[in-house]
């Protein structure tokens, strides 16, 4: 399994995305993984790894890129979560999902006809 952090371009600036892929060179189905309210944290990265263990390329874009880079929040203090979470807009989320899907479609390891999205 390979793990990388990609930088995707959006109209609101660069957005990092955590990517995992199975070993090998063939094309695989892909899953765009939408983070919880706590960022692309250890749990979301583990979800990516578990999906990849089943043969998928996984990509988790950092939806909080407008309020900070690499935002990972704990599960116990919602007062730290809300400034990031409340800054999300439908348009911004759509932009980020489109950037993630475009990155997966352009990924040489991904079968572009077999891409799905799951969110938490």
CSV table of C-alpha atoms in Angstrom, one decimal:
chain,number,residue,atom,x,y,z
A,1,UNK,CA,0.0,0.0,0.0
A,2,UNK,CA,1.2,3.5,-0.8
A,3,UNK,CA,0.2,6.6,1.1
A,4,UNK,CA,0.7,10.1,-0.2
A,5,UNK,CA,-0.6,13.6,0.4
A,6,UNK,CA,-1.7,15.4,-2.8
A,7,UNK,CA,-2.2,19.1,-3.3
A,8,UNK,CA,-5.3,19.8,-5.3
A,9,UNK,CA,-6.1,23.2,-6.9
A,10,UNK,CA,-9.4,24.9,-6.0
A,11,UNK,CA,-10.7,28.4,-6.7
A,12,UNK,CA,-10.2,29.0,-3.0
A,13,UNK,CA,-6.6,27.9,-3.0
A,14,UNK,CA,-4.7,24.7,-2.6
A,15,UNK,CA,-6.3,21.8,-0.8
A,16,UNK,CA,-4.4,18.8,0.6
A,17,UNK,CA,-5.9,15.3,0.2
A,18,UNK,CA,-4.7,12.0,1.8
A,19,UNK,CA,-4.4,9.3,-0.8
A,20,UNK,CA,-3.9,5.5,-0.4
A,21,UNK,CA,-3.5,3.0,-3.2
A,22,UNK,CA,-3.0,-0.7,-3.4
A,23,UNK,CA,0.4,-2.1,-4.4
A,24,UNK,CA,0.8,-2.8,-8.1
A,25,UNK,CA,0.3,-1.0,-11.4
A,26,UNK,CA,-3.2,-2.0,-12.5
A,27,UNK,CA,-6.2,0.3,-12.4
A,28,UNK,CA,-8.5,-0.1,-9.4
A,29,UNK,CA,-11.9,1.3,-8.3
A,30,UNK,CA,-11.7,4.4,-6.2
A,31,UNK,CA,-13.5,5.9,-3.2
A,32,UNK,CA,-13.6,9.6,-2.4
A,33,UNK,CA,-13.9,9.7,1.4
A,34,UNK,CA,-15.5,12.8,2.9
A,35,UNK,CA,-14.2,13.7,6.4
A,36,UNK,CA,-16.2,14.0,9.6
A,37,UNK,CA,-16.5,17.3,11.4
A,38,UNK,CA,-13.0,16.6,12.9
A,39,UNK,CA,-10.9,16.8,9.8
A,40,UNK,CA,-8.8,14.3,7.9
A,41,UNK,CA,-7.6,12.8,11.2
A,42,UNK,CA,-6.2,9.4,12.2
A,43,UNK,CA,-9.7,7.8,12.0
A,44,UNK,CA,-10.3,9.0,8.4
A,45,UNK,CA,-6.8,8.0,7.4
A,46,UNK,CA,-7.5,4.6,8.8
A,47,UNK,CA,-10.7,4.4,6.8
A,48,UNK,CA,-8.7,5.1,3.7
A,49,UNK,CA,-6.2,2.3,4.6
A,50,UNK,CA,-9.0,-0.2,5.3
A,51,UNK,CA,-10.7,0.7,1.9
A,52,UNK,CA,-7.4,0.2,0.1
A,53,UNK,CA,-6.8,-3.1,1.8
A,54,UNK,CA,-9.9,-4.2,-0.2
A,55,UNK,CA,-8.3,-3.1,-3.5
A,56,UNK,CA,-9.5,0.5,-3.8
A,57,UNK,CA,-7.7,3.8,-4.3
A,58,UNK,CA,-8.9,6.1,-1.5
A,59,UNK,CA,-8.8,9.9,-1.4
A,60,UNK,CA,-9.8,12.1,1.6
A,61,UNK,CA,-9.7,15.8,0.8
A,62,UNK,CA,-9.2,18.3,3.6
A,63,UNK,CA,-12.4,20.3,3.5
A,64,UNK,CA,-11.2,22.7,6.2
A,65,UNK,CA,-8.4,24.0,3.9
A,66,UNK,CA,-10.0,27.5,4.0
A,67,UNK,CA,-9.5,27.8,7.8
A,68,UNK,CA,-6.1,26.0,8.1
A,69,UNK,CA,-3.9,23.4,6.7
A,70,UNK,CA,-3.8,19.9,8.2
A,71,UNK,CA,-6.7,20.6,10.6
A,72,UNK,CA,-7.2,17.6,12.8
A,73,UNK,CA,-9.5,18.0,15.8
A,74,UNK,CA,-10.3,15.9,18.8
A,75,UNK,CA,-13.7,14.3,19.5
A,76,UNK,CA,-14.2,15.9,22.9
A,77,UNK,CA,-14.3,19.7,22.5
A,78,UNK,CA,-16.9,20.8,19.9
A,79,UNK,CA,-16.0,24.5,20.6
A,80,UNK,CA,-12.8,23.8,18.7
A,81,UNK,CA,-14.6,22.1,15.8
A,82,UNK,CA,-17.4,24.7,15.2
A,83,UNK,CA,-15.2,27.6,13.8
A,84,UNK,CA,-14.0,25.2,11.0
A,85,UNK,CA,-17.3,23.3,10.6
A,86,UNK,CA,-19.4,26.5,10.4
A,87,UNK,CA,-17.2,28.0,7.7
A,88,UNK,CA,-18.2,25.3,5.3
A,89,UNK,CA,-20.6,26.2,2.5
A,90,UNK,CA,-22.5,24.1,0.0
A,91,UNK,CA,-20.6,25.7,-2.8
A,92,UNK,CA,-17.2,25.2,-1.1
A,93,UNK,CA,-18.0,21.5,-0.4
A,94,UNK,CA,-19.1,21.0,-4.0
A,95,UNK,CA,-15.9,22.6,-5.3
A,96,UNK,CA,-13.8,20.4,-3.0
A,97,UNK,CA,-15.7,17.2,-4.0
A,98,UNK,CA,-15.3,18.1,-7.7
A,99,UNK,CA,-11.6,18.7,-7.2
A,100,UNK,CA,-11.3,15.3,-5.5
A,101,UNK,CA,-13.2,13.5,-8.2
A,102,UNK,CA,-11.1,15.2,-10.9
A,103,UNK,CA,-7.9,14.0,-9.1
A,104,UNK,CA,-9.2,10.5,-9.0
A,105,UNK,CA,-10.3,10.5,-12.7
A,106,UNK,CA,-6.8,11.7,-13.6
A,107,UNK,CA,-5.0,9.2,-11.4
A,108,UNK,CA,-3.4,6.5,-13.5
A,109,UNK,CA,-4.1,3.9,-10.8
A,110,UNK,CA,-7.9,4.6,-11.0
A,111,UNK,CA,-10.5,3.1,-13.3
A,112,UNK,CA,-12.4,6.4,-14.0
A,113,UNK,CA,-15.7,4.4,-14.6
A,114,UNK,CA,-15.6,3.0,-11.0
A,115,UNK,CA,-15.5,6.0,-8.6
A,116,UNK,CA,-17.8,6.4,-5.6
A,117,UNK,CA,-18.2,8.9,-2.8
A,118,UNK,CA,-18.8,8.2,0.9
A,119,UNK,CA,-19.1,10.7,3.7
A,120,UNK,CA,-19.2,10.8,7.5
